[in-house]
Amino acid sequence: MAESVVTNEAHHGAPGGPEGEATRRDFIHIAASAAAVGAGVMVAWPLINSMNPAADTLALATIDFDVSKVMEGQQVVITWQGKPVFVRHRTAAEIQRVIADNNASDLKEPQTDQERTKVGHEPFLVVVGSCTHLGCIPTFGTGDFGGWFCPCHGSHYDASGRIRKGPAPLNLVVPPYEFTTDTSVRIG
Amino acid sequence: MSGHESTYVPKTGVEKWLDTRLPIVRFGADYMSLPTPKNLNYWYTFGAILTVCLMIQIITGIFLAMNYVPTTAGAFASVERIMRDVNGGWLLRYVHANGASMFFIAVYVHMLRGLYYGSYKAPREMIWILGCVIFFLMIATAFLGYVLPWGQMSYWGAEVITNLVGAIPLIGEPILIWLRGGPAIDNATLNRFFSLHYLLPFVIFGVVVLHLWALHTSGQNNPVGILIPKDREKKDMIPFHPYYTVKDGFALLLFMTMFAVFVFFMPNALGHADNYIPANPLQTPAHIVPEWYMLPFYAILRAVPDKFGGVLAMFGAIGVLFVLPWLDTSKVRSMRYRPTMRIFYIAFVINGLILGWCGGQLPDAPVIGNFSTFNLIDGDLNSFLWLTRFATLYYFAFFFVLLPFVGLKETPLRIPLSISEPVLRGPDAMSGAVPAQAEKKG
């Protein structure tokens, strides 16, 4: 180690200029280091990128589902992109309650119920069924707000899937979806 | 490894031939003859125990990997096949699973020993930091391994722990998807966790080599905590082999007896029964708990009401260990001679056990009896939520308040001048005679 330091110092005083001034040899050091960093990034990126979702995983983007199978007051859990999706056919009382709560002060992520459903299909609520805290699946009916309750760390959601109490920071996520017919939804 | 002069003398012709070409026997001989303080107690045997734990995990792991199938469709069944059909597979699996618990028992004792005797203080900071790196890698490896059987706890543990990364603002979500290899925990996740669970133990092995290299360079600490002066080396040091190889071997035997009791008589006592249910992405078990050795850190995570704040607190609890050598202001190494700090140390150990207990309970459950006191901010005062918060507070206060300030204020006891002194004479004996003795000898 000590030897190489001495050699470096000797090189700095090498032909090209007086002590302390940039020399052509300094440029070689910079160019070589830059090339090494560039090469390192070029080698690392394909390795890192190989861990991003593969083509066949991305291909599982959309699914179709017939909502007429879901009776009023019932909830069906379907799998979309490996995640559970709740399709809930809400009762009139539930809808009334969540609309009344549209401006409630305890909403952490204020959203109206209308923003979370499709016009003309208000009874149907489609949300990704994983708690926005750490991903557990909430159960319906046991919470304080007539919606879901997450058993892992005690988050309460209302029947619109909005977070009302507990550690979860956000409302249950509404996935991108549309009604392709009166009874069929395409999620994704 | 440097640290002391070579005392190896090649005797046979083969040794002489080899020594001038590749002095590997010299390396091994010097390594084993390291001068070691003669007053080491049984708390100092856990380094050797940990080395054996690492070897057991690597070897059983390699053989388990010969029969394990890292796919969501095959993983759970392949583990059951190992249990039922592979010759002695049940033994391999239970040794590997309980081996992780034994590894953590030993590492916690090892770390608390270092904390008590000031083994992290100058000139041993690098030993400590490398040890912290090993500890962090151990947690990562154990987590990845627990996912592999693809039971309910595996799946939902992976869900919760990878979600911690998703809590990072802005870049969290892309990193989460990158880590999982898709929008959810799935085959891609399991497959890469298998690959990394295989890789990390070898990284740990490499850091262990550096850990020992640093140890052999700065020298072994001892319960008195004093540096042994050059002229006392002959009196206060003994070669590692055969004295400590035999002592470590005996401690190892006792430790392995405990290990065997777990493997043969209660192999599932330390695990969670829900991991015998195949993973179900559509149903979360009612009560998710991590393995016992992660409970204290899991408790700290839950103590903070904010999602990202909890993640920061949990990683901070491990991160603070890295800077420990610079938080302790006391010049005295061993807490044997620090009467005030010793009390806070004992409280710290008890506090760690309380954190572990809290991590296994539901946050809202009452601690004492079934009565409620009063609501403080977001939970009843008589709940595990608040007990966890007080314990978390003490955990951080120990590092950031007690270690820096008690070190400046306290009056340490008189420290012996040599490690022979407390044995040969009473603590009040004149120390003047000790250097004279050494002079006579030298």
XYZ file of C-alpha atoms in Angstrom:
630
model
C 0.000 0.000 0.000
C 2.614 2.482 1.086
C 4.595 1.817 -2.062
C 1.726 2.622 -4.415
C 1.148 5.953 -2.674
C 4.762 6.908 -3.252
C 4.508 5.917 -6.910
C 1.408 8.079 -7.354
C 3.145 11.090 -5.920
C 6.048 10.537 -8.237
C 3.630 10.456 -11.183
C 2.014 13.710 -10.201
C 5.321 15.453 -10.594
C 5.765 13.784 -13.998
C 6.427 15.736 -17.213
C 3.641 18.016 -18.393
C 3.593 20.774 -15.821
C 4.775 21.938 -12.431
C 3.501 20.471 -9.104
C -0.235 20.837 -8.434
C -1.252 21.596 -12.021
C -3.445 19.291 -14.055
C -1.472 17.011 -16.318
C -2.402 14.739 -19.195
C -1.886 11.846 -16.802
C -4.643 13.241 -14.530
C -6.942 13.228 -17.535
C -6.187 9.537 -18.070
C -7.175 8.854 -14.440
C -10.464 10.713 -14.830
C -11.272 9.137 -18.185
C -10.488 5.641 -16.898
C -12.604 6.142 -13.753
C -15.507 7.517 -15.784
C -15.300 4.585 -18.186
C -15.243 2.137 -15.272
C -18.312 3.739 -13.660
C -20.130 3.772 -16.998
C -19.300 0.129 -17.626
C -20.406 -0.744 -14.079
C -23.789 0.882 -14.621
C -24.180 -0.820 -18.004
C -23.465 -4.197 -16.425
C -25.644 -3.576 -13.365
C -28.736 -2.284 -15.127
C -29.695 -5.489 -17.020
C -29.193 -7.433 -13.781
C -31.416 -5.073 -11.799
C -33.960 -4.804 -14.608
C -34.284 -8.588 -14.850
C -36.056 -8.440 -11.482
C -38.799 -6.107 -12.779
C -42.114 -7.764 -13.803
C -41.629 -10.192 -16.704
C -43.631 -10.029 -19.938
C -45.939 -12.900 -18.921
C -46.648 -11.197 -15.600
C -47.509 -7.937 -17.330
C -49.720 -9.858 -19.780
C -52.076 -10.806 -16.927
C -53.320 -7.225 -16.965
C -57.092 -7.452 -17.447
C -59.947 -9.738 -16.435
C -63.686 -9.733 -17.161
C -66.273 -10.415 -14.482
C -70.063 -10.789 -14.579
C -71.459 -8.696 -11.713
C -75.002 -10.047 -12.098
C -73.795 -13.063 -10.103
C -73.361 -10.859 -7.042
C -76.601 -10.566 -5.052
C -77.498 -7.459 -3.084
C -75.594 -7.385 0.212
C -73.112 -9.943 -1.103
C -69.405 -9.667 -1.780
C -67.367 -11.715 -4.231
C -63.582 -11.854 -4.043
C -61.816 -12.323 -7.355
C -58.109 -12.435 -8.130
C -56.655 -9.732 -10.346
C -52.880 -9.566 -10.866
C -52.436 -11.847 -7.860
C -54.334 -9.441 -5.631
C -57.817 -9.956 -4.195
C -60.474 -7.634 -5.602
C -63.741 -7.140 -3.724
C -66.847 -6.766 -5.885
C -69.552 -5.708 -3.451
C -73.237 -5.241 -4.252
C -74.224 -2.732 -1.604
C -77.668 -2.322 -0.038
C -79.581 0.953 -0.265
C -78.956 1.593 3.436
C -75.218 1.196 3.005
C -75.164 3.594 0.059
C -77.250 6.103 1.978
C -74.829 5.952 4.897
C -71.645 6.441 2.850
C -73.148 9.337 0.870
C -74.151 10.981 4.140
C -70.529 10.590 5.244
C -69.091 12.209 2.091
C -67.954 15.235 4.063
C -67.185 13.497 7.349
C -64.268 15.058 9.213
C -62.482 11.742 9.942
C -61.723 10.953 6.288
C -57.934 10.647 5.975
C -58.118 10.698 2.178
C -61.272 12.708 1.409
C -63.219 11.228 -1.495
C -66.943 11.213 -2.205
C -68.680 7.899 -2.810
C -69.490 9.096 -6.349
C -65.765 9.361 -7.121
C -65.316 5.734 -6.131
C -68.110 4.168 -8.209
C -69.302 4.324 -11.830
C -72.303 6.457 -12.780
C -75.394 4.270 -13.106
C -73.743 1.416 -11.224
C -73.618 2.937 -7.739
C -74.604 -0.276 -5.924
C -71.384 -1.931 -7.107
C -68.166 -1.102 -5.322
C -64.987 -2.538 -6.850
C -61.869 -2.186 -4.686
C -58.537 -3.938 -4.284
C -59.071 -5.975 -1.135
C -55.777 -5.357 0.580
C -55.379 -3.004 3.493
C -53.350 0.064 2.551
C -51.351 -0.323 5.764
C -49.316 -3.490 5.278
C -51.440 -5.505 2.874
C -53.664 -7.807 4.969
C -57.176 -8.599 3.725
C -59.909 -6.729 5.644
C -63.138 -8.520 6.530
C -66.580 -7.023 5.949
C -69.067 -6.232 8.683
C -66.955 -6.050 11.841
C -65.726 -2.464 11.677
C -67.126 0.651 13.381
C -68.262 2.237 10.089
C -70.406 -0.440 8.459
C -67.609 -1.499 6.122
C -64.393 -3.452 6.453
C -62.099 -4.107 9.386
C -58.469 -5.210 9.035
C -57.528 -7.746 11.746
C -53.785 -7.171 11.464
C -53.464 -3.704 12.949
C -57.046 -2.576 13.418
C -57.906 -0.323 10.453
C -61.617 0.500 9.917
C -63.078 1.245 6.454
C -66.640 2.334 5.606
C -68.877 0.727 2.962
C -67.233 2.941 0.360
C -63.833 1.490 1.299
C -62.648 4.783 2.763
C -60.247 4.658 5.694
C -61.860 6.087 8.830
C -59.764 4.837 11.760
C -56.498 2.985 12.411
C -52.965 3.020 10.991
C -53.795 2.620 7.273
C -52.969 5.857 5.438
C -55.209 5.579 2.328
C -58.626 4.409 1.130
C -58.937 0.926 -0.336
C -57.657 1.314 -3.893
C -60.216 1.416 -6.709
C -58.562 -0.441 -9.600
C -58.946 0.906 -13.131
C -62.133 -0.730 -14.498
C -65.123 -0.093 -16.752
C -68.508 -1.635 -17.466
C -68.290 -3.206 -20.931
C -71.968 -4.208 -20.811
C -74.700 -3.618 -18.234
C -73.535 -6.584 -16.171
C -69.900 -7.148 -17.156
C -66.873 -5.285 -15.819
C -63.376 -5.338 -17.225
C -60.757 -4.765 -14.525
C -57.341 -3.471 -15.526
C -4.024 -12.679 9.720
C -1.772 -10.237 11.448
C -1.779 -9.369 15.135
C 1.071 -11.383 16.524
C 4.395 -12.676 15.358
C 4.484 -16.075 13.719
C 5.602 -18.847 16.057
C 5.143 -21.647 13.551
C 8.171 -23.800 12.847
C 7.698 -26.337 10.031
C 8.962 -29.735 11.169
C 8.419 -32.365 8.488
C 9.817 -32.190 4.977
C 6.360 -31.780 3.478
C 5.627 -28.827 5.781
C 8.949 -27.165 4.901
C 8.313 -27.682 1.186
C 4.820 -26.258 1.463
C 5.766 -23.345 3.750
C 8.082 -21.784 1.136
C 5.440 -22.122 -1.579
C 2.052 -21.575 0.101
C 2.283 -20.923 3.865
C -1.251 -22.116 4.511
C -0.253 -24.309 7.469
C 1.555 -21.328 9.002
C -1.569 -19.253 8.499
C -3.712 -21.830 10.281
C -1.191 -22.407 13.063
C -0.785 -18.673 13.749
C -4.528 -18.274 13.663
C -5.047 -20.971 16.273
C -2.196 -19.832 18.536
C -3.502 -16.259 18.896
C -2.567 -14.947 22.359
C -5.876 -14.651 24.229
C -6.565 -13.101 27.657
C -6.692 -15.838 30.257
C -9.742 -14.492 32.119
C -12.441 -15.063 29.461
C -15.680 -16.423 30.932
C -18.423 -18.516 29.309
C -20.082 -15.463 27.743
C -17.075 -15.477 25.401
C -17.855 -18.904 23.942
C -20.744 -17.697 21.782
C -18.499 -16.648 18.909
C -17.491 -20.259 18.399
C -21.094 -21.384 18.858
C -22.185 -18.916 16.162
C -19.544 -20.189 13.746
C -20.898 -23.696 14.186
C -24.485 -22.424 13.782
C -23.536 -20.831 10.453
C -21.921 -24.053 9.248
C -24.966 -26.108 10.301
C -27.310 -23.766 8.413
C -25.157 -23.751 5.266
C -24.712 -27.528 5.183
C -28.306 -28.529 6.001
C -29.450 -25.776 3.642
C -27.487 -27.134 0.684
C -28.963 -30.603 1.194
C -32.511 -29.287 1.676
C -32.133 -27.328 -1.580
C -31.584 -30.646 -3.369
C -35.207 -31.584 -2.701
C -36.958 -28.239 -2.406
C -38.943 -26.857 -5.373
C -39.068 -23.041 -5.492
C -42.442 -22.637 -7.220
C -45.780 -21.614 -5.725
C -47.289 -24.857 -7.024
C -44.558 -27.114 -5.690
C -42.987 -25.467 -2.650
C -45.328 -26.535 0.158
C -45.661 -30.086 -1.198
C -41.905 -30.404 -1.672
C -41.306 -29.501 1.980
C -43.859 -32.122 3.044
C -42.122 -34.593 0.729
C -38.834 -33.796 2.466
C -40.574 -34.560 5.778
C -42.117 -37.843 4.636
C -40.146 -39.380 1.811
C -36.588 -38.038 1.770
C -34.297 -40.180 3.911
C -33.861 -38.342 7.196
C -35.484 -35.336 5.571
C -37.499 -34.568 8.712
C -34.220 -34.293 10.619
C -32.627 -31.988 8.036
C -35.669 -29.741 7.973
C -36.109 -29.515 11.731
C -32.380 -28.899 12.274
C -32.442 -26.122 9.666
C -35.630 -24.522 11.054
C -34.640 -24.736 14.728
C -31.074 -23.898 13.707
C -32.260 -20.412 12.782
C -33.699 -19.947 16.286
C -30.501 -21.242 17.911
C -28.488 -18.904 15.670
C -30.469 -15.922 16.961
C -30.344 -17.027 20.628
C -26.565 -17.183 20.293
C -26.259 -13.898 18.405
C -28.337 -11.998 20.974
C -26.195 -13.361 23.841
C -23.080 -12.542 21.780
C -24.211 -8.942 21.171
C -25.309 -8.332 24.771
C -21.951 -9.670 25.968
C -20.205 -7.168 23.694
C -22.441 -4.407 25.018
C -21.709 -5.266 28.672
C -17.940 -5.601 28.403
C -17.520 -2.642 26.043
C -16.188 -4.846 23.251
C -17.306 -2.209 20.719
C -14.980 0.480 22.082
C -11.671 1.565 20.578
C -9.762 -0.143 19.101
C -12.522 -2.667 18.328
C -15.061 -0.524 16.426
C -14.586 -2.451 13.170
C -15.269 -5.781 14.868
C -18.532 -4.333 16.157
C -19.599 -2.735 12.853
C -18.864 -5.903 10.885
C -20.877 -7.788 13.512
C -23.795 -5.402 12.928
C -23.540 -6.087 9.176
C -23.685 -9.819 9.922
C -26.708 -9.317 12.187
C -28.566 -7.385 9.495
C -27.729 -10.034 6.872
C -28.890 -12.746 9.286
C -32.299 -11.080 9.662
C -32.626 -10.740 5.879
C -31.586 -14.348 5.295
C -33.910 -15.718 7.976
C -36.828 -13.756 6.530
C -36.173 -15.057 3.003
C -35.878 -18.613 4.298
C -39.148 -18.440 6.204
C -40.968 -17.552 2.973
C -39.792 -20.693 1.152
C -42.191 -23.337 2.637
C -45.026 -21.182 1.220
C -47.340 -21.598 4.178
C -49.745 -18.941 5.406
C -47.181 -17.255 7.654
C -44.632 -17.394 4.823
C -46.957 -15.662 2.394
C -48.354 -13.013 4.722
C -44.987 -12.356 6.339
C -43.617 -11.691 2.860
C -46.626 -9.475 2.108
C -46.128 -7.361 5.246
C -42.332 -7.140 5.109
C -42.128 -6.236 1.418
C -44.858 -3.644 2.052
C -42.429 -1.948 4.453
C -40.378 -1.002 1.399
C -43.536 0.354 -0.241
C -43.856 2.818 2.643
C -40.881 4.832 1.352
C -42.249 8.054 -0.174
C -42.194 8.355 -3.991
C -39.756 5.546 -4.868
C -41.374 2.959 -2.556
C -43.952 1.641 -5.017
C -41.555 1.005 -7.977
C -39.059 -0.645 -5.614
C -41.846 -2.804 -4.175
C -42.865 -4.011 -7.645
C -39.202 -4.597 -8.520
C -38.678 -6.598 -5.331
C -41.775 -8.743 -5.928
C -41.309 -9.030 -9.684
C -44.984 -8.219 -10.213
C -47.979 -6.477 -8.710
C -48.338 -9.051 -5.902
C -46.343 -11.688 -4.013
C -46.262 -14.591 -6.442
C -44.100 -17.188 -8.132
C -41.549 -14.602 -9.281
C -41.127 -13.478 -5.666
C -40.696 -16.984 -4.255
C -38.251 -17.924 -7.001
C -35.939 -14.959 -6.365
C -36.212 -15.326 -2.584
C -34.880 -18.866 -2.987
C -31.930 -17.618 -5.027
C -31.113 -14.890 -2.498
C -31.607 -17.165 0.506
C -28.937 -19.398 -1.030
C -26.588 -16.492 -1.757
C -26.681 -14.482 1.486
C -25.187 -17.120 3.828
C -22.024 -17.076 1.732
C -21.950 -13.297 2.002
C -22.346 -13.729 5.775
C -19.461 -16.202 5.703
C -17.315 -13.600 3.948
C -18.162 -10.931 6.526
C -17.426 -13.438 9.321
C -13.915 -13.802 7.866
C -13.511 -9.997 8.050
C -15.009 -10.009 11.577
C -12.355 -12.512 12.714
C -9.627 -10.688 10.840
C -10.531 -7.494 12.708
C -10.651 -9.450 15.973
C -7.193 -10.894 15.406
C -5.847 -7.460 14.504
C -7.183 -5.482 17.474
C -7.009 -8.381 19.915
C -9.611 -10.085 22.061
C -11.348 -7.990 24.726
C -11.825 -9.488 28.210
C -14.203 -9.109 31.170
C -11.889 -6.604 32.913
C -11.884 -4.561 29.721
C -8.277 -3.383 29.896
C -5.741 -3.517 27.086
C -2.984 -5.899 28.069
C 0.389 -4.135 28.069
C 3.148 -5.688 25.963
C 5.243 -6.606 29.009
C 2.318 -8.457 30.618
C 1.562 -10.587 27.550
C 3.479 -13.619 28.806
C 1.621 -13.537 32.161
C -1.877 -12.530 31.074
C -2.254 -14.263 27.728
C -2.543 -17.899 26.758
C -2.608 -19.345 23.252
C -6.116 -19.877 21.879
C -5.368 -23.544 21.197
C -5.699 -25.765 23.192
C -7.096 -23.682 26.078
C -10.009 -21.949 24.378
C -10.650 -24.547 21.697
C -11.423 -26.944 24.540
C -13.451 -24.408 26.521
C -15.431 -23.379 23.429
C -15.872 -27.049 22.598
C -17.353 -27.756 26.008
C -19.744 -24.784 25.773
C -20.664 -25.917 22.275
C -21.535 -29.355 23.634
C -23.936 -27.830 26.163
C -25.458 -25.583 23.521
C -25.905 -28.492 21.118
C -27.637 -30.438 23.897
C -30.243 -27.683 24.130
C -30.460 -27.595 20.321
C -31.053 -31.369 20.268
C -33.806 -31.110 22.885
C -35.648 -28.729 20.585
C -35.052 -30.739 17.408
C -35.996 -34.128 18.854
C -38.635 -33.356 21.484
C -40.329 -30.082 20.539
C -39.378 -29.229 16.951
C -42.434 -27.010 16.443
C -42.336 -25.150 19.753
C -40.595 -22.102 18.264
C -42.578 -22.018 15.012
C -46.098 -20.910 14.180
C -48.789 -23.538 13.557
C -50.347 -21.485 10.739
C -47.342 -22.186 8.549
C -48.661 -25.747 8.177
C -51.548 -24.245 6.167
C -50.633 -23.741 2.488
C -50.389 -20.086 1.447
C -53.742 -18.538 0.565
C -53.502 -15.121 -1.123
C -57.210 -14.524 -0.430
C -57.205 -15.043 3.318
C -55.066 -13.385 5.966
C -54.620 -15.295 9.241
C -56.348 -13.479 12.090
C -53.098 -12.798 13.906
C -49.865 -12.355 11.958
C -46.707 -12.609 14.041
C -43.123 -12.872 12.860
C -40.681 -15.468 14.172
C -39.792 -14.886 17.840
C -36.349 -13.489 17.058
C -37.846 -10.564 15.133
C -40.588 -9.733 17.649
C -38.759 -6.838 19.406
C -38.205 -5.044 16.096
C -41.736 -5.843 14.927
C -43.034 -4.293 18.173
C -41.076 -1.096 17.475
C -42.588 -0.986 13.964
C -46.109 -1.108 15.392
C -45.455 1.403 18.168
C -45.405 4.296 15.699
C -48.852 5.269 14.375
C -47.423 6.457 11.028
C -46.629 3.799 8.396
C -43.316 5.207 7.152
C -42.442 6.437 10.652
C -42.768 2.866 11.932
C -40.460 1.601 9.208
C -37.893 4.282 10.056
C -38.100 3.442 13.764
C -37.599 -0.262 13.104
C -34.587 0.206 10.835
C -33.333 2.916 13.190
C -33.399 0.409 16.040
C -30.895 -1.722 14.114
C -29.079 1.249 12.575
C -28.275 2.774 15.980
C -26.134 -0.283 16.740
C -23.741 0.742 13.953
C -22.918 4.062 15.652
C -22.881 2.650 19.198
C -19.062 3.018 19.552
C -19.469 6.797 19.177
C -22.477 7.142 21.464
C -20.793 5.724 24.558
C -18.677 8.501 26.058
C -17.213 6.498 28.951
C -13.502 5.721 28.864
C -14.136 2.579 30.910
C -14.780 -0.478 28.754
C -16.255 -3.088 31.083
C -19.532 -2.371 32.868
C -18.120 -4.414 35.727
C -16.572 -1.109 36.822
C -19.513 1.097 35.856
C -22.058 0.682 38.695
C -24.614 3.177 37.341
C -24.516 2.060 33.736
C -24.757 -1.564 34.801
C -28.250 -0.936 36.217
C -29.377 0.731 32.984
C -27.850 -2.195 31.072
C -29.855 -4.754 33.040
C -32.965 -2.625 32.442
C -32.080 -2.611 28.726
C -31.990 -6.415 28.610
C -35.338 -6.675 30.440
C -36.725 -3.972 28.161
C -35.696 -6.047 25.125
C -37.598 -9.034 26.507
C -40.656 -6.839 27.123
C -40.478 -5.573 23.522
C -40.394 -9.170 22.314
C -43.407 -10.025 24.477
C -45.303 -6.989 23.144
C -44.504 -7.958 19.554
C -46.364 -11.228 20.022
C -49.532 -9.625 21.452
C -52.390 -7.744 19.797
C -51.772 -3.996 20.202
C -55.238 -3.304 21.633
C -55.173 -6.143 24.186
C -54.885 -5.101 27.852
C -51.578 -5.798 29.612
C -52.897 -6.307 33.122
C -56.226 -7.999 33.738
C -59.259 -7.050 31.772
C -59.930 -3.522 32.896
C -59.469 -0.311 31.008
C -57.884 2.796 32.492
C -58.194 5.870 30.299
C -57.717 6.636 26.646
C -54.403 8.292 25.806
C -54.406 9.762 22.267
C -55.223 6.595 20.288
C -55.325 3.721 22.739
C -55.992 2.703 26.303
C -53.055 3.253 28.642
C -53.387 -0.353 29.848
C -52.730 -1.831 26.397
C -49.782 -3.404 24.634
C -49.786 -0.403 22.321
C -48.664 1.874 25.158
C -46.378 -0.663 26.834
C -44.643 -1.061 23.458
C -44.284 2.695 23.153
C -42.691 3.045 26.589
C -40.322 0.162 25.845
C -39.441 1.663 22.445
C -38.736 4.961 24.147
C -36.360 3.299 26.612
C -34.655 1.387 23.784
C -33.734 4.608 21.997
C -33.113 6.560 25.212
C -30.543 3.955 26.231
C -28.480 4.695 23.131
C -29.072 8.411 22.660
C -29.399 9.652 26.248
C -28.046 7.173 28.802
C -24.884 6.008 27.024
C -23.678 9.544 26.133
C -24.576 11.250 29.443
C -24.052 8.578 32.112
C -20.595 8.059 30.633
C -19.721 11.681 31.418
C -21.311 11.799 34.890
C -20.668 8.474 36.581
C -17.717 7.625 38.822
C -16.316 4.263 37.806
C -14.915 1.770 40.298
C -11.159 1.288 40.506
C -9.992 -0.703 37.512
C -7.274 -3.350 38.003
C -3.965 -2.718 36.261
C -3.766 -6.253 34.962
C -6.183 -9.092 34.499
C -4.229 -11.184 37.024
C -4.762 -8.686 39.820
C -8.403 -9.374 40.731
C -7.564 -13.091 40.959
C -4.227 -12.988 42.774
C -5.048 -10.147 45.177
C -8.117 -8.474 46.582
C -9.429 -5.431 44.741
C -7.946 -3.165 47.437
C -4.442 -4.605 47.170
C -1.571 -2.366 46.191
C -1.076 -2.439 42.474
C 2.524 -1.267 42.669
C 3.787 -4.821 42.990
C 2.275 -5.950 39.733
C 4.583 -4.157 37.285
C 7.507 -5.126 39.476
C 6.540 -8.755 39.091
C 6.450 -8.393 35.363
C 9.831 -6.716 35.434
C 11.294 -9.591 37.338
C 9.908 -12.063 34.845
C 10.847 -10.101 31.733
